[in-house]
Coordinates of C-alpha atoms and ligand atoms in Angstrom, one line a residue:
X1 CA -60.2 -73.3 9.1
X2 CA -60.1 -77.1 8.8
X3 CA -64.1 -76.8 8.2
X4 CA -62.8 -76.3 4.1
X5 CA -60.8 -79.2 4.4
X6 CA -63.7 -81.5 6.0
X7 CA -65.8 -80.7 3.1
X8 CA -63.5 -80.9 0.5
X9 CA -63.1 -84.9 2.0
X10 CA -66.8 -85.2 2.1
X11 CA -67.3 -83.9 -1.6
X12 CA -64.2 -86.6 -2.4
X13 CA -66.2 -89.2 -0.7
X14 CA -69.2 -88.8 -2.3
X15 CA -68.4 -88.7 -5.7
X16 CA -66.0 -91.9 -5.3
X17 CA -69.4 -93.6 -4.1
X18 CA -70.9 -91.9 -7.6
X19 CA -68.0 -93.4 -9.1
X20 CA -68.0 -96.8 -8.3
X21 CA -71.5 -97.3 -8.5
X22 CA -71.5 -96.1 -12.0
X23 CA -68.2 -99.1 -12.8
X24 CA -70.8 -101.4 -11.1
X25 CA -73.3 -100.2 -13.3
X26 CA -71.4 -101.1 -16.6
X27 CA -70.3 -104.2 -15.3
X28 CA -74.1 -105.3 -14.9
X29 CA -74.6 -104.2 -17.9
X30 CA -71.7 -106.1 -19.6
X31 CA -72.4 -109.6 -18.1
X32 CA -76.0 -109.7 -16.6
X33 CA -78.6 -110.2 -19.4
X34 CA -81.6 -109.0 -17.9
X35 CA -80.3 -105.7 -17.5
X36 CA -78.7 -105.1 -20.7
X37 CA -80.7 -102.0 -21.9
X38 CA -79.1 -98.9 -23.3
X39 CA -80.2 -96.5 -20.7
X40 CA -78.9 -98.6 -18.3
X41 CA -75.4 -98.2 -19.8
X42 CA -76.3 -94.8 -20.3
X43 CA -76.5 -93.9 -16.8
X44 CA -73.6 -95.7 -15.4
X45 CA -71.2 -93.6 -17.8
X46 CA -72.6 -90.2 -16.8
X47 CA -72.3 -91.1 -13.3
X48 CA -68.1 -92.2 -14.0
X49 CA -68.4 -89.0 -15.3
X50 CA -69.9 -86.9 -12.8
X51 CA -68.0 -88.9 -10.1
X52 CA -64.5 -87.9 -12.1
X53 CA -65.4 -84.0 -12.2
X54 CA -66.5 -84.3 -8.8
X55 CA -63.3 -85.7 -7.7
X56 CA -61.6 -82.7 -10.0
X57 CA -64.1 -80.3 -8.5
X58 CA -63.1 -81.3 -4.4
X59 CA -59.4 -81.4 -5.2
X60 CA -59.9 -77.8 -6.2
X61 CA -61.8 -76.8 -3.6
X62 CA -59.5 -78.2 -1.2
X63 CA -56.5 -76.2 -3.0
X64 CA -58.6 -73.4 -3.3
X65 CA -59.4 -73.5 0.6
X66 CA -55.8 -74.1 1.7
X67 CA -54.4 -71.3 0.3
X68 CA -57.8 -69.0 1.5
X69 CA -56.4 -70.5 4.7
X70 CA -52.8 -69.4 4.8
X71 CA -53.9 -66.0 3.2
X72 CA -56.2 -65.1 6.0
X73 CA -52.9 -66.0 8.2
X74 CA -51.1 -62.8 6.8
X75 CA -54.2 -60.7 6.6
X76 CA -54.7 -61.4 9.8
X77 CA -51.4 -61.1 11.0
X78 CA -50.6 -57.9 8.8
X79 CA -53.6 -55.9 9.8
X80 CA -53.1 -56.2 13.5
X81 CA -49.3 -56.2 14.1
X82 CA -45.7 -54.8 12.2
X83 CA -44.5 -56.1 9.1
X84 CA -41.9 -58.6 10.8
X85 CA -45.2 -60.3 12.2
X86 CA -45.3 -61.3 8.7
X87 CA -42.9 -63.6 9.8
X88 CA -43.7 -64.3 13.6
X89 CA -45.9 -67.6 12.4
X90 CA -44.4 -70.8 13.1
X91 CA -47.2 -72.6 12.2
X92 CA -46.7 -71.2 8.2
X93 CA -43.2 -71.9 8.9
X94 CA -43.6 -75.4 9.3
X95 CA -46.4 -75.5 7.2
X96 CA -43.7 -74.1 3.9
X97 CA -40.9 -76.3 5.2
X98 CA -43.1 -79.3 4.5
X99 CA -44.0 -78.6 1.2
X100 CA -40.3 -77.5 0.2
X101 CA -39.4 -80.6 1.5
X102 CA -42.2 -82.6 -0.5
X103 CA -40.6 -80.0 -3.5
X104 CA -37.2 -80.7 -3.0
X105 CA -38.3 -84.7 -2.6
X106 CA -36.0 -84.3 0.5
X107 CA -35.3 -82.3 3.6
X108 CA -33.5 -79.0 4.1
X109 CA -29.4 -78.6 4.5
X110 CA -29.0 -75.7 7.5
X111 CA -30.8 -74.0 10.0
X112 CA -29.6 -70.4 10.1
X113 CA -30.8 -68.6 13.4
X114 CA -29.9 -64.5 14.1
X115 CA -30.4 -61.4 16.5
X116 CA -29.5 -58.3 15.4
X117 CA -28.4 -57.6 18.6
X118 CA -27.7 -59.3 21.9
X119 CA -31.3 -60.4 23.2
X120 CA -31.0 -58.1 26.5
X121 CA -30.6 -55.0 24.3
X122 CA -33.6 -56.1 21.7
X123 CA -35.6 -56.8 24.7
X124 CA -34.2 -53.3 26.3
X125 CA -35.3 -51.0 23.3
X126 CA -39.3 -52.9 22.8
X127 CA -40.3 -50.6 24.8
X128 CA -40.0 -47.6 22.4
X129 CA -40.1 -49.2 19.4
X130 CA -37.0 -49.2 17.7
X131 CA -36.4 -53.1 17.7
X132 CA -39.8 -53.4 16.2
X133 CA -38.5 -50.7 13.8
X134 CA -35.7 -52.9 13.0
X135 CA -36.8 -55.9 12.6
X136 CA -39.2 -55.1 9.9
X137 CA -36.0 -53.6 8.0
X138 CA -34.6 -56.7 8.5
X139 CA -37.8 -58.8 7.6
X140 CA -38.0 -56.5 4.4
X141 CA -34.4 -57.5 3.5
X142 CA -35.2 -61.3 4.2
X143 CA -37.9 -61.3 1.9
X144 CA -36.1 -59.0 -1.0
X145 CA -32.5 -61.1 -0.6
X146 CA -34.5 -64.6 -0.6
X147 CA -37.4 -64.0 -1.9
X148 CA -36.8 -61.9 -5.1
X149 CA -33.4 -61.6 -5.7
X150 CA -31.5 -63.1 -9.0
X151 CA -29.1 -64.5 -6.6
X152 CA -30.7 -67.2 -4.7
X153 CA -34.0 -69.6 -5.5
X154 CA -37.0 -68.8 -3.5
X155 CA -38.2 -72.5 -3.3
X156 CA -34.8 -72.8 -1.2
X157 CA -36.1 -71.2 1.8
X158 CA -38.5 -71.0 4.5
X159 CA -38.0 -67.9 7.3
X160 CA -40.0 -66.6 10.2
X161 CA -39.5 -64.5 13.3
X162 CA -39.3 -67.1 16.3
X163 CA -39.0 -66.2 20.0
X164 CA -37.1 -63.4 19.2
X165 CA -34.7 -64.7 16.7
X166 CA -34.8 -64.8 12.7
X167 CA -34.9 -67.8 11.9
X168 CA -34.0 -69.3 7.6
X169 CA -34.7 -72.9 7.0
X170 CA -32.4 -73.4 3.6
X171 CA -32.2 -76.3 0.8
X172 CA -28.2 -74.5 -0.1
X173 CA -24.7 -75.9 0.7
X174 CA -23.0 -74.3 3.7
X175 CA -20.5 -71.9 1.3
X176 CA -23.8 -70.6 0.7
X177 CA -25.1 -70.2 4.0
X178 CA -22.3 -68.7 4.9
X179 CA -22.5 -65.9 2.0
X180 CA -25.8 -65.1 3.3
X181 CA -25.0 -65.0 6.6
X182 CA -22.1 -62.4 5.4
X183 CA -24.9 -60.1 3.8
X184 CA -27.4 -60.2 6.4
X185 CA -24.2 -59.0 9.0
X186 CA -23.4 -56.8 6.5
X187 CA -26.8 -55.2 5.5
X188 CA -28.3 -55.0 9.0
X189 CA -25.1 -52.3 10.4
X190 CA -26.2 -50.8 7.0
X191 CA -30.3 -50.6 7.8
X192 CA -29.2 -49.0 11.7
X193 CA -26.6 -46.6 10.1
X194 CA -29.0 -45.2 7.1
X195 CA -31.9 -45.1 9.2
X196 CA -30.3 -43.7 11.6
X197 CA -31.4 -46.2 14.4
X198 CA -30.4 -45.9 18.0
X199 CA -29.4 -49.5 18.8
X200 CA -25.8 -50.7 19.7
X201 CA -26.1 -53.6 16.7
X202 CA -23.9 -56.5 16.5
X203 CA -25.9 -59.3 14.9
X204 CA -25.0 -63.3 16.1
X205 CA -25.6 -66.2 14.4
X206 CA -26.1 -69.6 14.9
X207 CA -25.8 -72.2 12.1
X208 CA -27.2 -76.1 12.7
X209 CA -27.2 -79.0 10.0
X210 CA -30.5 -80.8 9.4
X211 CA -30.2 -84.1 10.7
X212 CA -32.8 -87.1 10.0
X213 CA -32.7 -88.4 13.2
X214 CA -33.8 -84.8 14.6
X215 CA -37.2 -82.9 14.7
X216 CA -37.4 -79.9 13.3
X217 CA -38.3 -78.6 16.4
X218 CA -35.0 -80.4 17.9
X219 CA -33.0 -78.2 14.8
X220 CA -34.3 -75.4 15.5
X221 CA -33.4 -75.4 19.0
X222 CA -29.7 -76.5 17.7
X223 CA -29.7 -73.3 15.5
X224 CA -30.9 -71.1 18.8
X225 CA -28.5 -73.0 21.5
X226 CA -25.4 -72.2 19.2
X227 CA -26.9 -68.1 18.1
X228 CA -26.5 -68.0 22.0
X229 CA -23.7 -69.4 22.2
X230 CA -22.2 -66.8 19.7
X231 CA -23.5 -63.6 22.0
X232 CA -22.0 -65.5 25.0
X233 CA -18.7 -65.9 23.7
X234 CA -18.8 -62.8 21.2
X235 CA -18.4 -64.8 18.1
X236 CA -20.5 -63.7 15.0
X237 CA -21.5 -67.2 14.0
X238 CA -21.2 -70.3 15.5
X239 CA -21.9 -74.0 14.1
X240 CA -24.3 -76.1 16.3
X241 CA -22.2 -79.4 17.8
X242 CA -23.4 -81.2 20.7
X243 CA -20.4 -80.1 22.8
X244 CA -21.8 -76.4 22.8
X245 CA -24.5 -78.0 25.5
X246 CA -21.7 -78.9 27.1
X247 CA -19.4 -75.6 27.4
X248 CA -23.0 -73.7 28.1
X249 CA -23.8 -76.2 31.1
X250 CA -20.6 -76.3 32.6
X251 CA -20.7 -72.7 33.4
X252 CA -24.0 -70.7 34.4
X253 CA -26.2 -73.6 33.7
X254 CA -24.7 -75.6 35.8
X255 CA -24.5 -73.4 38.5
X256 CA -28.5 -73.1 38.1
X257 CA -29.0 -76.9 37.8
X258 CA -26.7 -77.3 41.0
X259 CA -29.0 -73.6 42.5
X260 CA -32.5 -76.0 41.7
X261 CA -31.3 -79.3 43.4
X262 CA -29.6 -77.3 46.3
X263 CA -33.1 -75.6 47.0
X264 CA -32.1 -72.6 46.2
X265 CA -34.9 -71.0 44.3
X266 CA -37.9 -69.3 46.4
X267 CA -41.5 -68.2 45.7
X268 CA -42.4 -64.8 46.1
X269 CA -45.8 -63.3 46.2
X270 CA -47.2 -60.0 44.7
X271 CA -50.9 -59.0 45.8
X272 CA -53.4 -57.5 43.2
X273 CA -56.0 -55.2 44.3
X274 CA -59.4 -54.9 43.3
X275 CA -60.8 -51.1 42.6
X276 CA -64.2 -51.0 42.9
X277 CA -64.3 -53.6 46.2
X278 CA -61.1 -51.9 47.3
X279 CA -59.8 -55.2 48.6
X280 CA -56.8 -57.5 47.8
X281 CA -58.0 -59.9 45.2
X282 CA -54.5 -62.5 44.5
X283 CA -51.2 -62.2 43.9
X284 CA -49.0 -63.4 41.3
X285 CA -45.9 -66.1 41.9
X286 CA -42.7 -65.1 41.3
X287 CA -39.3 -67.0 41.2
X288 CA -36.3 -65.9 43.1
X289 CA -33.1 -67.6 43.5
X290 CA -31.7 -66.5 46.7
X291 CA -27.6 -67.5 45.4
X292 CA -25.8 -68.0 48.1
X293 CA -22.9 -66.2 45.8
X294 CA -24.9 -63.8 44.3
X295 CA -27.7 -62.9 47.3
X296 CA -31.1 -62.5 46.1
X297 CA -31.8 -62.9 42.5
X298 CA -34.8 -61.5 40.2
X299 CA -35.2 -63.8 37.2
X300 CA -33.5 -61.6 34.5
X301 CA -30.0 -62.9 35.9
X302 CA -31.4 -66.5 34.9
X303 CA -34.3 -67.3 32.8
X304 CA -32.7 -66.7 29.5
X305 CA -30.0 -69.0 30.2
X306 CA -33.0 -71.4 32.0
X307 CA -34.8 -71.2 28.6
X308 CA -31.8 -72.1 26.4
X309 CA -31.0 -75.2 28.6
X310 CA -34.1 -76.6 29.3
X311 CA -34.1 -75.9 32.9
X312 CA -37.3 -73.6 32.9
X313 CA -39.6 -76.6 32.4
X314 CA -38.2 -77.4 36.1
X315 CA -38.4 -74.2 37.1
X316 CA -41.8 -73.4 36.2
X317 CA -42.9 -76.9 37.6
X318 CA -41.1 -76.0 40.7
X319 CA -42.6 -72.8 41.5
X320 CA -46.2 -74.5 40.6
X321 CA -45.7 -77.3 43.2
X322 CA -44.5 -74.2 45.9
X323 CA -47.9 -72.3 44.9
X324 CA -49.8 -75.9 45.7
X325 CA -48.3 -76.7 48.6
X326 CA -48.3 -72.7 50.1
X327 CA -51.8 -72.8 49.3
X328 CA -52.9 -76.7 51.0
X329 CA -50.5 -74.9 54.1
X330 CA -52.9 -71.4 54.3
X331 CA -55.6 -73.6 54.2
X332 CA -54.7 -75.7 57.0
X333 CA -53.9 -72.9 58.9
X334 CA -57.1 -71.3 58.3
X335 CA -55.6 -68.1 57.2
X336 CA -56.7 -65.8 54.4
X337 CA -56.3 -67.7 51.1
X338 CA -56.8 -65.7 47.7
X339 CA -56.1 -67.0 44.6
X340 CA -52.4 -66.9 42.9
X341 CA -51.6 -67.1 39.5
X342 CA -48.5 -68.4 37.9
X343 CA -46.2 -67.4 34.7
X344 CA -45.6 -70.9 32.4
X345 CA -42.9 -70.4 29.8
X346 CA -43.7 -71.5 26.0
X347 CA -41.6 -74.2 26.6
X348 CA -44.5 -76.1 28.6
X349 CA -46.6 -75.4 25.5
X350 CA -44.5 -77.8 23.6
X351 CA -44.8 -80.8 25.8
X352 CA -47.8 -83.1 25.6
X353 CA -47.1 -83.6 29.4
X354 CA -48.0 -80.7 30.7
X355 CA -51.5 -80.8 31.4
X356 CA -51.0 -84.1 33.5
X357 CA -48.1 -83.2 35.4
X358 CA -50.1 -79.8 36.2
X359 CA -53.1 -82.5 37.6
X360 CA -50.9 -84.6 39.6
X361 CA -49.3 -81.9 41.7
X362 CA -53.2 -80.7 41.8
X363 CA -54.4 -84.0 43.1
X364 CA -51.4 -84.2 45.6
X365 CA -51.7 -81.4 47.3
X366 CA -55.8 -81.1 47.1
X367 CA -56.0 -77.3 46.2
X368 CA -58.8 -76.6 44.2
X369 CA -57.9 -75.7 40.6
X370 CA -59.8 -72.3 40.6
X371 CA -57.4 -71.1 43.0
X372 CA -55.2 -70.9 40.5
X373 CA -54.4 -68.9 37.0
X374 CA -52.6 -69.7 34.5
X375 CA -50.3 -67.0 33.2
X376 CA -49.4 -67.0 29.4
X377 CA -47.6 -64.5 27.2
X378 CA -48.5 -63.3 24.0
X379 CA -45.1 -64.9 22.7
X380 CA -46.4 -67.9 23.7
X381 CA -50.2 -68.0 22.5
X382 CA -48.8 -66.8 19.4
X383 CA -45.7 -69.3 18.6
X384 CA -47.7 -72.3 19.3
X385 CA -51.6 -71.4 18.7
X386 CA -52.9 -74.7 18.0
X387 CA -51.6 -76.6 20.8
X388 CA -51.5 -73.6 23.4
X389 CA -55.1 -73.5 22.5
X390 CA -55.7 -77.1 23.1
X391 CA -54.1 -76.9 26.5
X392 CA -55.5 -73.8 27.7
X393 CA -59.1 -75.2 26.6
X394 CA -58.5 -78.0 28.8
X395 CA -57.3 -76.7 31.7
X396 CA -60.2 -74.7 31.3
X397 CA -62.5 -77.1 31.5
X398 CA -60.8 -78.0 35.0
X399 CA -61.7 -75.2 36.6
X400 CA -58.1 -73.1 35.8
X401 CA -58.7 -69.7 35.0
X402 CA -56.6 -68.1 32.2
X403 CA -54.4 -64.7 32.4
X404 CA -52.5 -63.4 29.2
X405 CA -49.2 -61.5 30.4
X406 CA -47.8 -58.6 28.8
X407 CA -50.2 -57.7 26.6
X408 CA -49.5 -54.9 24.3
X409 CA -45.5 -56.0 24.4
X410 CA -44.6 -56.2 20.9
X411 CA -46.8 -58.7 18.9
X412 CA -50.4 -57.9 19.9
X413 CA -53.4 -59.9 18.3
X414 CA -56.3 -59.1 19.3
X415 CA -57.7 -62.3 17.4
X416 CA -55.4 -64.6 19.8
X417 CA -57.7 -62.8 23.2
X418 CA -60.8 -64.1 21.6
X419 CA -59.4 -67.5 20.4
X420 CA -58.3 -68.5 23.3
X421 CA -61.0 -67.6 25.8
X422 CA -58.9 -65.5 28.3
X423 CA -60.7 -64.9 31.2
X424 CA -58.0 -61.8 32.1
X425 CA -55.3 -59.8 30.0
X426 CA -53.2 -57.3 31.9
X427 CA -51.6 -55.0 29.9
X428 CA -48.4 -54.5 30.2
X429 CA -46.3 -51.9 32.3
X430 CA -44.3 -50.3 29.0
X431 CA -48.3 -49.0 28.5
X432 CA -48.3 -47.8 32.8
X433 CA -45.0 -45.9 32.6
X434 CA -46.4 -43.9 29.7
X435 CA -49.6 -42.6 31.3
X436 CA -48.6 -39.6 33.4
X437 CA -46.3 -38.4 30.8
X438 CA -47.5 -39.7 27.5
X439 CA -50.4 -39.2 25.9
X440 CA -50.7 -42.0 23.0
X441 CA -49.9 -44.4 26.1
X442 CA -53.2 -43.1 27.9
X443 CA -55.5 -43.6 25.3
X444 CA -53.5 -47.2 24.2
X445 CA -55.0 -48.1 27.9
X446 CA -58.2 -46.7 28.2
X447 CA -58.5 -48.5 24.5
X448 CA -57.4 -51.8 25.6
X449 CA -59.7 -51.7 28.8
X450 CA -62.5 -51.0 26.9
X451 CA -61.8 -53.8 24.7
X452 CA -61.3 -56.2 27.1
X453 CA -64.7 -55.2 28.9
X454 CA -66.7 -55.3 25.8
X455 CA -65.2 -59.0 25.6
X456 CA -66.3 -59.6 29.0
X457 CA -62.3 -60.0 30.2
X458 CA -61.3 -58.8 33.7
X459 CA -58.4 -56.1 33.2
X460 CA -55.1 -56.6 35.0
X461 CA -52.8 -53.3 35.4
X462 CA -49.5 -54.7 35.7
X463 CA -45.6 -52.0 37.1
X464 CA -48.2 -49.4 38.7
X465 CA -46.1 -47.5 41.0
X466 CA -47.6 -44.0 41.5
X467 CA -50.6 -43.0 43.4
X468 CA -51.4 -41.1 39.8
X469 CA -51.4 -43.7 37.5
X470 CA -54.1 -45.7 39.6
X471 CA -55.7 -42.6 39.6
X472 CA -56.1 -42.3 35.6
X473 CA -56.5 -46.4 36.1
X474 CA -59.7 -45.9 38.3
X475 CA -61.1 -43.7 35.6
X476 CA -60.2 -45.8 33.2
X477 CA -62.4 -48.1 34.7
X478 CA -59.6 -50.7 35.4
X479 CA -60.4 -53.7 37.1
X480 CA -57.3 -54.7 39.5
X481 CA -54.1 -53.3 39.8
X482 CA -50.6 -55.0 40.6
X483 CA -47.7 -53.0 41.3
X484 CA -45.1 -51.8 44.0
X485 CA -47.8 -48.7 44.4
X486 CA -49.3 -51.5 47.0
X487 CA -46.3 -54.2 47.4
X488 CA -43.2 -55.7 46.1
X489 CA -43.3 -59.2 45.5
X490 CA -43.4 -61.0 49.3
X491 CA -42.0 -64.1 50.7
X492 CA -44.8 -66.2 51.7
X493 CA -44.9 -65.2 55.2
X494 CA -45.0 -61.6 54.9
X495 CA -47.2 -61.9 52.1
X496 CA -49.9 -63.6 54.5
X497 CA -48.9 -60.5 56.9
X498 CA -49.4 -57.8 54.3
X499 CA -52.8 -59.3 53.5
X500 CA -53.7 -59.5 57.0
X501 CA -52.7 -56.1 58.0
X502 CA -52.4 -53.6 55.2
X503 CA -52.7 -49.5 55.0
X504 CA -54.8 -50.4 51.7
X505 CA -57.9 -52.4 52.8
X506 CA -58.0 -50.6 56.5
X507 CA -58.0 -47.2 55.1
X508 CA -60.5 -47.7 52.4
X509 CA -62.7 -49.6 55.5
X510 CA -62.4 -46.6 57.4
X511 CA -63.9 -44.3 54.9
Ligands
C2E625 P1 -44.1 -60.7 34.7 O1 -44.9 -62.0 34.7 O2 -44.7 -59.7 33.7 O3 -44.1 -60.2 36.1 C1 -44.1 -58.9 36.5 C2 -42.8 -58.3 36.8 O4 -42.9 -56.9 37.0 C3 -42.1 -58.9 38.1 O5 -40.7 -58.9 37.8 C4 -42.5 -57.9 39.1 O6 -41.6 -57.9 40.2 C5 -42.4 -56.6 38.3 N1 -43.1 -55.5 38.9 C6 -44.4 -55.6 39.4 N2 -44.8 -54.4 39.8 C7 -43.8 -53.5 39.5 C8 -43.6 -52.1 39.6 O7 -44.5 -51.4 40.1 N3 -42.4 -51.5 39.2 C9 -41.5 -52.3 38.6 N4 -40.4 -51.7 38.2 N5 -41.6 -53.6 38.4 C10 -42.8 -54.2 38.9 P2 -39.9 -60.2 38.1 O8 -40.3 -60.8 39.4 O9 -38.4 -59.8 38.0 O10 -40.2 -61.1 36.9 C11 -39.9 -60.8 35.6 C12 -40.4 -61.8 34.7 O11 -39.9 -63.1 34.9 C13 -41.9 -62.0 34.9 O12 -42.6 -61.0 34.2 C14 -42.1 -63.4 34.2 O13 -42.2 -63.2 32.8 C15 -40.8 -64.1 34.5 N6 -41.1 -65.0 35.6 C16 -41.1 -64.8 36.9 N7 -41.4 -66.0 37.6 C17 -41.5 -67.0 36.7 C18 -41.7 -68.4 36.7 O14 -42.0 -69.0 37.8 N8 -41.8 -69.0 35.5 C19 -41.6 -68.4 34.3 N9 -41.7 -69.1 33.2 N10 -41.4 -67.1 34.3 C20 -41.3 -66.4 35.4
MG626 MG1 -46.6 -62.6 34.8
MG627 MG1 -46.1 -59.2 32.8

């Protein structure tokens, strides 16, 4: 993509070279005698000229190029996913608020951010479509109200689909935003009555005020912190203030922060097995926080509220440091050692940290780096392409190996498995609950095997819980499978004992 914008600067270079050495030219010819001859003068003035409809000519190209660029976006984008992928791009988002702003000759008023729903119910109803359904009425609205109505200019706004939430950058005073935010509550119970839509709706919204001494990043995440604050406290809108991370922290967050310090949170371990050797191949971490209140907690009690406050970047680096130093232990002890892979949230895609803090724990605890894979979502390769790219390349290069998570859930692009040089993508278990039952879901699978094998990508079956579905997975010509079928997620110790003495392995031996 930038290859258009490298030689659109080359072109500009050139011909600024063309034109200054046909000013020098005329110059020579204007005060040295010996070379004042007409052809002389001649040829300086056609190279001005050339160098002056070059210049024209690379500027072009370059305009030309840019907007090639952010039209194969949406091609791209539109051909593989739903129509409210038309607005799951942050990159174009940012990419339109800058030239608003450059537009506007200053930046933007308010951050609007939505949910038609409260995000455990959207998440809930992915699984048979009708969020997806709904969000591309609403994306549909977004584009008609904003984008071609008589009411409101279209150089006002800039909107895209971000981690789950709508999100409008706006250039209009707050009675405004408030207006829209009216309609938008007002036409999205309309879409889910006249569409007839199964989905308990009551949109939330969160409104934050562009500050100058804030990133737009840091907005955003205003907007998002005070949307959640309206689904927590069951207001319809909420305006962003800085006491909101308060009231949210002094409650549930809180309780987490105090859960992290106090050691609360545990590792566990699932095993993966490995069809055609018919032995146990890794396992994947997952976190637990073992409440001394609550008992033993899976991590939809707390990673939402983890992601909103920040607390998942800690989290995630906890459970990576566990991993390291489990791993350096099983080694010591000269047990079985397999390799474990580990889920990062997007958040770690945003810090230019991550890669070195990833190192240092690596170098502390000695473990060798191909021990371990990195587990990313589709959300996440997607929200942040360039710089998830980057990262991932790099870790890469270190000997990491590189999992994409929950493929299939929602936003699949096929382009991202390429472009970011996965070395395994296990589909996701909405897909394994279909394939006794549900046709469409068996061939979704056998389809995205087969793509992943022609790409050379080791397949991960991810929720398998019946003897039948690793049956149709065998034909299939799955690679590994990870589900309760062959274990729950473990802590450490009877992980080690599972691998060590399991019905799995001995019985396949035994054949
Ligand atoms: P995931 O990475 O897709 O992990 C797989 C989830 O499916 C796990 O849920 C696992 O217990 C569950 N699972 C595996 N096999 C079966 C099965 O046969 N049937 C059923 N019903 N479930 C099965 P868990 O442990 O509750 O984790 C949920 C999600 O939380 C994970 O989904 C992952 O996205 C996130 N997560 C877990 N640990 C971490 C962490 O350390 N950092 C971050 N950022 N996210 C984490
Ligand atoms: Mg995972
Ligand atoms: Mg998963």
């Amino acid at each position: 993509m930038y290859k258009q914008k490298r030689t659109a600067r080359a072109l500009f270079i050139v011909f600024i070279i063309f034109t200054a050495l046909g000013l020098a030219s005329i110059v020579l010819y204007q005060f040295i005698p010996f070379v004042k001859d007409y052809p002389f003068f001649t040829l300086g003035s056609a190279m001005i000229t050339c160098g002056y409809a070059g210049i024209a000519f690379a500027n072009l190209y370059k305009l030309i190029s840019f907007d090639e660029q952010i039209r194969s976006l949406y091609i791209e984008n539109r051909y593989n996913l739903s129509r409210e992928s038309l607005f799951f791009n942050y990159q174009l988002f940012e990419k339109r608020i800058n030239k608003l702003i450059k537009l506007h000759k200053k930046q933007g008023t308010y951050i609007i951010s939505f949910t038609a729903s409260k995000r455990t119910v959207m998440r809930n109803l992915y699984r048979n479509g009708t969020i997806t359904q709904l969000n591309g009425f609403i994306s549909d609205y977004l584009n008609e109200l904003l984008g071609h109505s008589k009411d409101y200019n279209p150089n006002d706004f800039a909107y895209c689909y971000y981690h789950g939430q709508f999100v409008i950058y706006s250039f209009v005073p707050l009675n405004k935003v408030q207006d829209i935010i009216l309609t938008i509550q007002k036409e999205i119970y309309a879409i889910v009555a006249r569409n007839d839509l199964k989905v308990y709706t009551i949109p939330y919204f969160g409104v934050a005020d562009v500050r100058q001494d804030l990133s737009l990043f840091e907005v955003l995440d205003n907007a998002l912190t005070a949307r959640d604050y309206s689904e927590t406290h069951f207001e319809s809108e909420t305006f962003y203030s800085d006491d909101l991370r308060k009231d949210a922290s002094l409650s549930e967050v809180e309780e987490l922060r105090e859960a992290i310090q106090n050691n609360e949170l545990e590792v566990y371990y699932q095993p993966k097995f490995h069809l055609a050797t018919k032995k146990f191949v890794g396992c994947e971490a997952l976190v637990r926080w073992n409440s001394p209140r609550y008992g033993l907690l899976t991590p939809a009690r707390f990673l939402d509220k983890a992601e909103v406050s920040g607390l998942i970047h800690e989290i995630d680096m906890f459970v990576f440091k566990r991993v390291c130093e489990d791993l350096a232990s099983i080694r010591r002890k000269g047990d079985r050692m397999l390799p474990v892979s580990v889920n990062f949230s997007m958040y770690e895609f945003y810090s230019p940290d991550f890669f070195d803090n990833i190192l240092k724990t690596i170098n502390k605890t000695g473990v060798q780096t191909s021990l371990i894979q990195i587990e990313v979502t589709e959300t996440t390769a997607q929200a942040n392409p360039f710089m998830t790219t980057s990262i991932l390349k790099k870790l890469k290069e270190n000997g990491f190996r590189i999992l994409m998570d929950d493929f299939g859930l929602g936003f699949s692009n096929l382009g991202n498995l390429n472009r970011m040089e996965f070395d395994t993508v296990k589909i996701d278990k909405s897909f394994i609950d279909g394939l006794i039952t549900d046709a469409k879901s068996r061939e979704i699978v056998k389809f995205l095997i087969a793509l992943c094998k022609t790409n050379n990508m080791e397949v991960i079956a991810e929720g398998v819980d019946k003897i039948e579905q690793v049956e149709i997975l065998k034909k299939a010509k799955c690679d590994v499978i990870q589900g309760f079928f062959y274990s729950k997620p473990l802590p450490i110790r009877d992980y080690q004992d599972f691998l060590n003495n399991n019905p799995f392995e001995k019985k396949e031996e035994a054949e």
